[in-house]
Short mmCIF file of C-alpha atoms in Angstrom, two decimals:
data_model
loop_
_atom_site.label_atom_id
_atom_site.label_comp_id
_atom_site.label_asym_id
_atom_site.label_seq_id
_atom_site.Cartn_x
_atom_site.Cartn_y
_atom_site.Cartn_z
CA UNK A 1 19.76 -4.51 4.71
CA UNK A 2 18.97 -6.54 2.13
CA UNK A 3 15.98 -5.32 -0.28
CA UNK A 4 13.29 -7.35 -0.77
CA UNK A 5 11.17 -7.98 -4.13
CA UNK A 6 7.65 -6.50 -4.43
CA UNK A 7 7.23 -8.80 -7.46
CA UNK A 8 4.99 -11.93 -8.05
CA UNK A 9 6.65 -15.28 -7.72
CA UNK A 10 6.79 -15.38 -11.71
CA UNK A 11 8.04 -11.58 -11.52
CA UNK A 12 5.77 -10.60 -14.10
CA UNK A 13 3.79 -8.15 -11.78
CA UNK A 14 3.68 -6.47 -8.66
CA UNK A 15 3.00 -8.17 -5.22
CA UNK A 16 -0.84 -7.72 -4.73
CA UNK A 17 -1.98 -8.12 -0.92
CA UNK A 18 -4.59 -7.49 0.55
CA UNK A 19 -4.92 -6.62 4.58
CA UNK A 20 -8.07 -6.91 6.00
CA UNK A 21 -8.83 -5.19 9.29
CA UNK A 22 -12.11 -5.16 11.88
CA UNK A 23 -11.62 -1.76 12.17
CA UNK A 24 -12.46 -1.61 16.17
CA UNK A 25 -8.84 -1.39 17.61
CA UNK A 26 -6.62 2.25 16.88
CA UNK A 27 -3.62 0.28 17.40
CA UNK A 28 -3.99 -2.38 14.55
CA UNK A 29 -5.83 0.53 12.50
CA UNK A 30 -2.66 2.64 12.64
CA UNK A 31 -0.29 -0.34 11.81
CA UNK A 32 -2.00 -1.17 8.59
CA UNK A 33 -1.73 3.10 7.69
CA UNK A 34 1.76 3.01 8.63
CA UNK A 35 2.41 -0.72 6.60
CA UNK A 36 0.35 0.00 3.43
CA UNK A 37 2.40 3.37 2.91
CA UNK A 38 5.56 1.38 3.03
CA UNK A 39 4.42 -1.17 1.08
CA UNK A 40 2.82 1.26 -1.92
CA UNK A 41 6.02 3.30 -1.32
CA UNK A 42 8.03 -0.30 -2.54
CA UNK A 43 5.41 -1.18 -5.27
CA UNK A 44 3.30 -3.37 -3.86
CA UNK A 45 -0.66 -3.51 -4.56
CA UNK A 46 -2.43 -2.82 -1.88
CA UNK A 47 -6.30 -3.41 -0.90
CA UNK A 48 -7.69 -2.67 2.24
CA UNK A 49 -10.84 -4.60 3.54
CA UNK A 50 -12.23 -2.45 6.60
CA UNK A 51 -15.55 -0.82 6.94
CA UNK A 52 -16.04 2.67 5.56
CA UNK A 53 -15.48 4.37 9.19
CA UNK A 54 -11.89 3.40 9.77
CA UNK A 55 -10.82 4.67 6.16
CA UNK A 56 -12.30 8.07 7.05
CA UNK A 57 -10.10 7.81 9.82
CA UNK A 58 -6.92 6.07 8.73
CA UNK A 59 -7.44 7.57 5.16
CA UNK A 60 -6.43 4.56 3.64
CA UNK A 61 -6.74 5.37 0.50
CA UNK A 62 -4.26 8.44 0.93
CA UNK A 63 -1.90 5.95 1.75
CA UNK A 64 -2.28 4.64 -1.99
CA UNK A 65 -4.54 1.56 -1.18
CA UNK A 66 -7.71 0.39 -2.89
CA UNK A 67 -10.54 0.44 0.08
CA UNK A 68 -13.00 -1.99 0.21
CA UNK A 69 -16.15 -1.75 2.86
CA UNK A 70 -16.40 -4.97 4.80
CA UNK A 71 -18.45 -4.72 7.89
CA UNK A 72 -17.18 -5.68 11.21
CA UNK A 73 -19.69 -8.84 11.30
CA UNK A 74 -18.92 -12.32 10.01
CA UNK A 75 -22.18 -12.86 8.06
CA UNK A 76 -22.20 -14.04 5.05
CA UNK A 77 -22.62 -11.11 2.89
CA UNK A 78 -19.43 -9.55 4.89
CA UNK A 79 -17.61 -12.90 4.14
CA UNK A 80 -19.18 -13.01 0.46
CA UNK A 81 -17.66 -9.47 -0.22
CA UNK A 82 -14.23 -10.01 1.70
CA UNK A 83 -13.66 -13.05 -0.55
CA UNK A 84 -14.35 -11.13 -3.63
CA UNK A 85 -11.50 -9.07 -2.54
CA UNK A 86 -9.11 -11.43 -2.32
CA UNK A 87 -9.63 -13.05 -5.53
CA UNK A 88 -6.50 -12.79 -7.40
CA UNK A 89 -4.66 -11.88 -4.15
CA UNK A 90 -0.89 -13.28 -3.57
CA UNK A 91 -1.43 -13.22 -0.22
CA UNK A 92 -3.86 -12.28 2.51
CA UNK A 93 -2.49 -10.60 5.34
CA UNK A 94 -5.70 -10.07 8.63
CA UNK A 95 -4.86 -7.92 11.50
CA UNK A 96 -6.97 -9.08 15.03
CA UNK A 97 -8.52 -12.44 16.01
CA UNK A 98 -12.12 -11.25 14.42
CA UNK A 99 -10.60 -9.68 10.88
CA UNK A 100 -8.58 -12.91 10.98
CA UNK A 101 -11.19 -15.30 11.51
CA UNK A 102 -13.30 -13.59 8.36
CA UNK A 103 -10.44 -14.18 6.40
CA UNK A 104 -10.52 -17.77 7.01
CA UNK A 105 -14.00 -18.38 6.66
CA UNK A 106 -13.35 -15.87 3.35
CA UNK A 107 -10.45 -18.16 1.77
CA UNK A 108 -11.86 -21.45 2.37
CA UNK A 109 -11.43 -24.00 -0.40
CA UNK A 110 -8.34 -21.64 -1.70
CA UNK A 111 -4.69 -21.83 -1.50
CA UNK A 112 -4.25 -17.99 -0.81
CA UNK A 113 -1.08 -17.63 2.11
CA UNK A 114 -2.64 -16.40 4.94
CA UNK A 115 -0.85 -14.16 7.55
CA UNK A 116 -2.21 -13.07 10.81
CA UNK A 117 -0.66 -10.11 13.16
CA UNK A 118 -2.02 -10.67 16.76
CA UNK A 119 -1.74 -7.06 18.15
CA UNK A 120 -3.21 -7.70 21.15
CA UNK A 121 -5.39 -10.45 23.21
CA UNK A 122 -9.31 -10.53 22.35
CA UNK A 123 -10.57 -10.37 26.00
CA UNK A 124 -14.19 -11.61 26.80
CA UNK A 125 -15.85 -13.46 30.15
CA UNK A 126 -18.25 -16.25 30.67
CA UNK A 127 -19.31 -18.01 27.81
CA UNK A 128 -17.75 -15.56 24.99
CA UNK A 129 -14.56 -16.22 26.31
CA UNK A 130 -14.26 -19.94 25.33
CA UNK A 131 -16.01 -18.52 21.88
CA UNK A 132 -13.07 -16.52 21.66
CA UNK A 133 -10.25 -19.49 22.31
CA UNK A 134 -12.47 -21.57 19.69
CA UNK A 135 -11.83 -18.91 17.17
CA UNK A 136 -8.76 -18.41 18.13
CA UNK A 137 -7.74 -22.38 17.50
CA UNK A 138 -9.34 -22.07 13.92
CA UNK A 139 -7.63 -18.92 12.78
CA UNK A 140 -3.84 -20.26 13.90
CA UNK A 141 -4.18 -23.51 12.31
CA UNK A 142 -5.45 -22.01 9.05
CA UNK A 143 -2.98 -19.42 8.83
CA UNK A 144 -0.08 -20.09 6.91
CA UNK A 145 2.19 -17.31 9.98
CA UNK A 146 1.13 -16.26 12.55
CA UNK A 147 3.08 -12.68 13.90
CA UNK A 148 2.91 -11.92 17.79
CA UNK A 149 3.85 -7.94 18.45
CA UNK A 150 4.81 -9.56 21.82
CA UNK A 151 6.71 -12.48 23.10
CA UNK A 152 3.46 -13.79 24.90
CA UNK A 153 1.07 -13.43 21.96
CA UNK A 154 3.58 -15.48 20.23
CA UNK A 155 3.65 -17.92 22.69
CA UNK A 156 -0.24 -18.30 22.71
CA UNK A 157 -0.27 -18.56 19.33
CA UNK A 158 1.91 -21.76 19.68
CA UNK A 159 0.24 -22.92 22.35
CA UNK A 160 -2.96 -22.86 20.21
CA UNK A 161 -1.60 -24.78 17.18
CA UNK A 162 0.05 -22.00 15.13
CA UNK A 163 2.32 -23.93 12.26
CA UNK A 164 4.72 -20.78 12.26
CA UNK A 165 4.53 -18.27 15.14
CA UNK A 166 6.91 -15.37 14.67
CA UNK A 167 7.67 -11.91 16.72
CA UNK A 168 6.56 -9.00 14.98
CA UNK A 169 8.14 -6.09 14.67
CA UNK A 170 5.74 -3.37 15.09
CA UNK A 171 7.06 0.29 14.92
CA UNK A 172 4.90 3.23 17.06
CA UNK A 173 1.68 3.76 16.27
CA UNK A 174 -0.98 5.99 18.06
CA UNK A 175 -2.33 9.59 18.53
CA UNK A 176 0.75 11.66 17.63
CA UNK A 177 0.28 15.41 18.81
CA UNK A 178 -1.73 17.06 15.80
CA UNK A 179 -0.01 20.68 16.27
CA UNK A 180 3.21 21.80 15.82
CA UNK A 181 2.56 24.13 18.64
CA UNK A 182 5.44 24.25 21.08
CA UNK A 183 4.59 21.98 23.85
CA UNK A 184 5.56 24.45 26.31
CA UNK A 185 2.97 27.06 25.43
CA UNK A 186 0.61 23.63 24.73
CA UNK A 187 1.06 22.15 28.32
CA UNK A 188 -0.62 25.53 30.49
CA UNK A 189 -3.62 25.44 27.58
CA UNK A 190 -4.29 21.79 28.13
CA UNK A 191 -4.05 22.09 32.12
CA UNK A 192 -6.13 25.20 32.12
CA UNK A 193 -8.81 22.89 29.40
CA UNK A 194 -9.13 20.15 32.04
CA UNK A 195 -9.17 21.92 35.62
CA UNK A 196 -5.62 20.72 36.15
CA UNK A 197 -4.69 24.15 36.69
CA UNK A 198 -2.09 24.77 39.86
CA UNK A 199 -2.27 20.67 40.37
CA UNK A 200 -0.99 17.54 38.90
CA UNK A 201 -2.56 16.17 35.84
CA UNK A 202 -2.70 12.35 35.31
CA UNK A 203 -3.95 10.70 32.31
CA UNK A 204 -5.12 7.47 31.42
CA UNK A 205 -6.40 6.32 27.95
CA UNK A 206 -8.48 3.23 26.23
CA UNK A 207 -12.02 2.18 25.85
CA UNK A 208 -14.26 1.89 29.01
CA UNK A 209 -14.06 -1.85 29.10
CA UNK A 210 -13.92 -4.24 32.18
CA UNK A 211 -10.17 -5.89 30.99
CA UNK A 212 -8.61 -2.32 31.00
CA UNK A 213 -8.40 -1.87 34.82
CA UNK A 214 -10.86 1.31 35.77
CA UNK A 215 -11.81 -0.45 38.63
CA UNK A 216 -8.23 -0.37 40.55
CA UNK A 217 -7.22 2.78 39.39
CA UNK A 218 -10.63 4.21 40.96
CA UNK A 219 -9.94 2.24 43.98
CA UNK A 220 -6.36 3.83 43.75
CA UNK A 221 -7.14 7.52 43.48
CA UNK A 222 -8.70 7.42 46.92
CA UNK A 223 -5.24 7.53 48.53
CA UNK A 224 -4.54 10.86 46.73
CA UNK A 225 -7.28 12.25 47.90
CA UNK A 226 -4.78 13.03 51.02
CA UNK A 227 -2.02 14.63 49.23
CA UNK A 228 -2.17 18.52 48.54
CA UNK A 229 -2.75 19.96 45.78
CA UNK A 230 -5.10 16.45 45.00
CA UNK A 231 -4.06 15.22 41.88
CA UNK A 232 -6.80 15.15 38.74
CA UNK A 233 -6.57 11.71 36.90
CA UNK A 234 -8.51 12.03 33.06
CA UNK A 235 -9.65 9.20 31.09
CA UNK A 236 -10.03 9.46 27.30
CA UNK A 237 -12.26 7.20 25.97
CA UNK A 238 -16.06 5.81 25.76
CA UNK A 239 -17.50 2.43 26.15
CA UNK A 240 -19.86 0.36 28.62
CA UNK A 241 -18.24 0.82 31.71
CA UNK A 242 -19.27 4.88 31.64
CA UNK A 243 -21.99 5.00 33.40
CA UNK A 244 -20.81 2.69 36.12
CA UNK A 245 -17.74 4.82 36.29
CA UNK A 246 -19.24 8.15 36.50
CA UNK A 247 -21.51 6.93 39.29
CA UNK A 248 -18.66 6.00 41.50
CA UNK A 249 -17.09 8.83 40.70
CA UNK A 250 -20.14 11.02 41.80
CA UNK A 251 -20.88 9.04 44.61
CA UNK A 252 -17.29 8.73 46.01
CA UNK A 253 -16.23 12.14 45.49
CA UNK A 254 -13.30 10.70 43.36
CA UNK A 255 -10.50 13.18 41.45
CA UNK A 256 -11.25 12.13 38.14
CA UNK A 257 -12.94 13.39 35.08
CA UNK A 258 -14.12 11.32 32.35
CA UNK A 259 -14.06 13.18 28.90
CA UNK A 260 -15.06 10.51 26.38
CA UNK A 261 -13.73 9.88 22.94
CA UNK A 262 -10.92 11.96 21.92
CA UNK A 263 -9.11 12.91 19.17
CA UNK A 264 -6.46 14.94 20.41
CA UNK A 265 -4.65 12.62 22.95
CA UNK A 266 -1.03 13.20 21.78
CA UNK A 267 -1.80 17.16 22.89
CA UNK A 268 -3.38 16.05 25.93
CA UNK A 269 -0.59 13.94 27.23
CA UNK A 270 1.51 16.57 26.38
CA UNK A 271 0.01 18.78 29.49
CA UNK A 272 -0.10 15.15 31.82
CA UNK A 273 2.56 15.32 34.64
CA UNK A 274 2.10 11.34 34.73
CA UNK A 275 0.44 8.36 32.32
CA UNK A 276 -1.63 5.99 33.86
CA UNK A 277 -1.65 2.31 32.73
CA UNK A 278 -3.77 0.29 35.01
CA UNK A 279 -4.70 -2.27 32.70
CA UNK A 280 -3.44 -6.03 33.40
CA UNK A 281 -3.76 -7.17 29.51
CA UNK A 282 -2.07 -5.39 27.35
CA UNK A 283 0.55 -6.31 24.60
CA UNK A 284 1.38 -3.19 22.98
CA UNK A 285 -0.29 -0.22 24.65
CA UNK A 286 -0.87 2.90 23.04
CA UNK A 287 -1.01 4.32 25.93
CA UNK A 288 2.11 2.99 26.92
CA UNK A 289 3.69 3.67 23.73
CA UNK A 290 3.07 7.82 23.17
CA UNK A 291 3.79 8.06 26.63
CA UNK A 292 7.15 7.33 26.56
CA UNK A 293 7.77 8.91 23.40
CA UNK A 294 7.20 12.25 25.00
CA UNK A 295 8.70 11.69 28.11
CA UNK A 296 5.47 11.09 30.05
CA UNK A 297 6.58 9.15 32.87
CA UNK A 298 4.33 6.38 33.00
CA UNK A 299 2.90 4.08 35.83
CA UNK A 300 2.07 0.55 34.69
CA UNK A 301 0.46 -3.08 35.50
CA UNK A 302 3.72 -5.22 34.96
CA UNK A 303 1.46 -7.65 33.14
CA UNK A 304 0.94 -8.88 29.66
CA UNK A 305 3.50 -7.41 27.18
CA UNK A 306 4.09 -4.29 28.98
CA UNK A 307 7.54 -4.96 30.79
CA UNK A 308 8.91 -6.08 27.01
CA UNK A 309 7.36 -2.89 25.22
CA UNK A 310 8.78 -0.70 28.77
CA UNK A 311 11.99 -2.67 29.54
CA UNK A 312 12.53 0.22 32.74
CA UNK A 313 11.72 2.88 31.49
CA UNK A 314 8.22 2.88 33.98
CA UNK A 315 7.09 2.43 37.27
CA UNK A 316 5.84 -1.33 37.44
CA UNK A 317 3.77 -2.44 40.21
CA UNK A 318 1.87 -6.10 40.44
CA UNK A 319 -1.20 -6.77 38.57
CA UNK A 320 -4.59 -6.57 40.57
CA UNK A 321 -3.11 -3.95 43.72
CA UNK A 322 -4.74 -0.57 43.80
CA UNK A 323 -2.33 0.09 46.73
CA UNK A 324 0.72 -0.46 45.18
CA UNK A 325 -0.46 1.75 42.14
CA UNK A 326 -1.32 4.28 44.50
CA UNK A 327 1.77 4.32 46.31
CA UNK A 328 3.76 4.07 42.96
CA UNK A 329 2.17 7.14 41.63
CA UNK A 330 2.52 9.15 45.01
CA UNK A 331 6.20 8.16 45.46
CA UNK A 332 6.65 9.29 41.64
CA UNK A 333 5.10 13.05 42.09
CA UNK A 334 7.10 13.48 44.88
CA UNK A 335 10.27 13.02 43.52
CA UNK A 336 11.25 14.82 40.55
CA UNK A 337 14.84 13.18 39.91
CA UNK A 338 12.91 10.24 39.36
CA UNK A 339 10.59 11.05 37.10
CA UNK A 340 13.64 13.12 35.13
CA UNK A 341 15.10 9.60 35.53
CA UNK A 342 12.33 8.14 33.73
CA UNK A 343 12.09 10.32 30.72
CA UNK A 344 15.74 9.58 29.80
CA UNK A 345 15.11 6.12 29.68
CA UNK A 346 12.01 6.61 27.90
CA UNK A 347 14.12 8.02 25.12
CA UNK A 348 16.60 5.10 24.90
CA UNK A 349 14.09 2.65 24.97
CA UNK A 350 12.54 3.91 22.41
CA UNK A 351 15.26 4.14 20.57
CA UNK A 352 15.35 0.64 20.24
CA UNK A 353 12.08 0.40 19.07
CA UNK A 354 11.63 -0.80 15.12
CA UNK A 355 11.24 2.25 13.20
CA UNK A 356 8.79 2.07 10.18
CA UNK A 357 10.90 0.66 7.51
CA UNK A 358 12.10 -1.79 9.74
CA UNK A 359 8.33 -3.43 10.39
CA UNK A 360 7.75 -3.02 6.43
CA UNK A 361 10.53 -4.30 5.66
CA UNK A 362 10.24 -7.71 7.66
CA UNK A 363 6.71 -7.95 6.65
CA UNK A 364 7.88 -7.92 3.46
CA UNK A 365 10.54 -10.64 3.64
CA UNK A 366 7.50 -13.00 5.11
CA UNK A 367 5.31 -12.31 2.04
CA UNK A 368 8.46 -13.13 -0.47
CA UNK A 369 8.69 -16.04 1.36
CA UNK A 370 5.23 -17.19 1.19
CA UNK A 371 5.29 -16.23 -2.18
CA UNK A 372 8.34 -16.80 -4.24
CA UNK A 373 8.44 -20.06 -6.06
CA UNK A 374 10.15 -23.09 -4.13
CA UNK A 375 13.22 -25.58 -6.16
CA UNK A 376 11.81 -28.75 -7.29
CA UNK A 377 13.51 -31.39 -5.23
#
């Protein structure tokens, strides 16, 4: 591979960027951790705009970055202080449709390269939804390029008026396992945590929001309410959808146990017999991705950017059909070749995944480009 220069385009000092982040989404958060080591690791300068909360969990600043607060709003005191940071920046690189649109309003009236990584679509109803394709319109035709982590995003952005729209490669990111214990002893302790003892255990993951598909796999448990032992289904996460959740759950008699916000997933999928993905628009999954890392089989929408991240390595079924789901995930506990079937293929696919200094290092042959000096013609 050929190295790429962490210099200035006058070579007289090191590359300074700054990546500027809203700080709501774990995938994007965990991207920038993973991409500012590499980059401080090659001797680039780098500051990270995000507010206080997501250094304290990203530790930025262990990563060798300079961390600036910017709050998740795009008032002008946020915008005031984000465009303080980038003074003197070579380039300005915004992670999410919000971060990025701050870092337009932030650069305006300066020539500062702009690039954008779309990890995933901003998803909103009514009203806030067409809010959301205006902003979208004004960040891709200010940006300078535009990276998709999926073929679709990329596609959008294209569709929207992106100058450059590229395919990002994005290397694994999410809630690794934070013990070395052996996952064999791990797996009874988890069960035993959750009331999955003596029955399957089936996880699901993500924020209690409408777009991540609650609603089906609800409607989808009640088939394996039949089956004996009755499966337990877990959701990690909090968000406005709880309370509506929790009273179906109460007054349906469903399998499944909400346990909010946690931050010990990786262990916790460790002790699942089966991930649950019932979400119809995602790009790169979390979810998706630790599952098949360790060989979780997994049972997915085949929507969104899924069947790219997945290639067959999970049970697919069409968007919007509780029944399939349901069916997909019965057929899969009851046969055990299959899900041995799956976890192999979980481990070549990803395999072919970009591994860390692969995503630096074509992150870093856009910012040379944007920022080495071009032949007078």
């Amino acid at each position: 591979m050929t190295p790429v220069s962490s210099h200035s385009p006058h070579g007289q000092s090191p590359l300074r960027t700054v990546q500027v982040l809203g700080g709501g989404n774990a995938g994007s958060s965990a991207h920038v951790r993973s991409l500012t080591s590499g980059l401080v690791a090659r001797g680039v300068r780098v500051t990270v705009c995000a507010p206080v909360e997501a250094d304290r969990a990203y530790d930025f600043t262990g990563a060798g970055a300079e961390h600036v607060h910017v709050p998740r709003s795009s008032d002008p005191g946020s915008v005031a202080a984000l465009r303080q940071a980038c003074t003197n920046a070579d380039l300005v690189h915004a992670h999410g449709l919000h971060a990025s649109f701050r870092a337009v309003l932030a650069l305006s009236g300066r020539r500062t390269p702009l690039i954008v990584t779309w990890h995933d679509r901003a998803h909103a109803e009514g009203a806030r939804a067409q809010f959301l394709r205006v902003l979208e319109r004004r960040v891709v035709k200010a940006a300078t390029v535009v990276l998709g982590t999926t073929s679709a995003l990329v596609d959008r952005a294209r569709r929207t008026g992106a100058r450059d729209a590229r395919l990002a490669a994005v290397t694994l990111t999410g809630p690794r396992p934070a013990t070395e214990e052996d996952p064999d002893r791990l797996r009874p302790k988890v069960r035993a945590e959750l009331g999955a003892t003596g029955r399957p255990l089936l996880m699901a993951v993500g924020s209690l929001d409408r777009h991540r598909g609650y609603d089906l796999l609800l409607d989808a448990t009640r088939a394996w309410r039949r089956l004996d032992p009755v499966p337990l289904v877990v959701i990690a996460g909090e968000g406005p959808m709880r309370a509506e959740l929790q009273r179906r759950i109460e007054d349906e008699g469903l399998p499944v146990r909400l346990v909010g916000r946690r931050d010990d997933v990786g262990e916790l999928l460790a002790g699942a017999d089966l991930a649950l993905l019932p979400s119809s628009g995602e790009s790169r999954d979390v979810l998706a991705q630790e599952a098949l890392h360790a060989r979780v089989p997994l049972v997915a929408v085949h929507a969104g950017g899924i069947p790219e991240l997945v290639g067959d390595a999970a049970e697919l079924v069409p968007a919007g059909d509780a029944e399939a789901f349901a069916e997909a995930v019965v057929r899969l506990l009851g046969d055990p070749a299959r899900q041995e079937s799956l976890r192999e293929k979980g481990a070549r696919q990803v395999a072919t995944w970009p591994t860390e200094d692969e995503t630096v290092a074509q992150v870093l042959s856009v910012y040379d480009e944007l920022t080495q000096p071009r032949p007078l013609i």
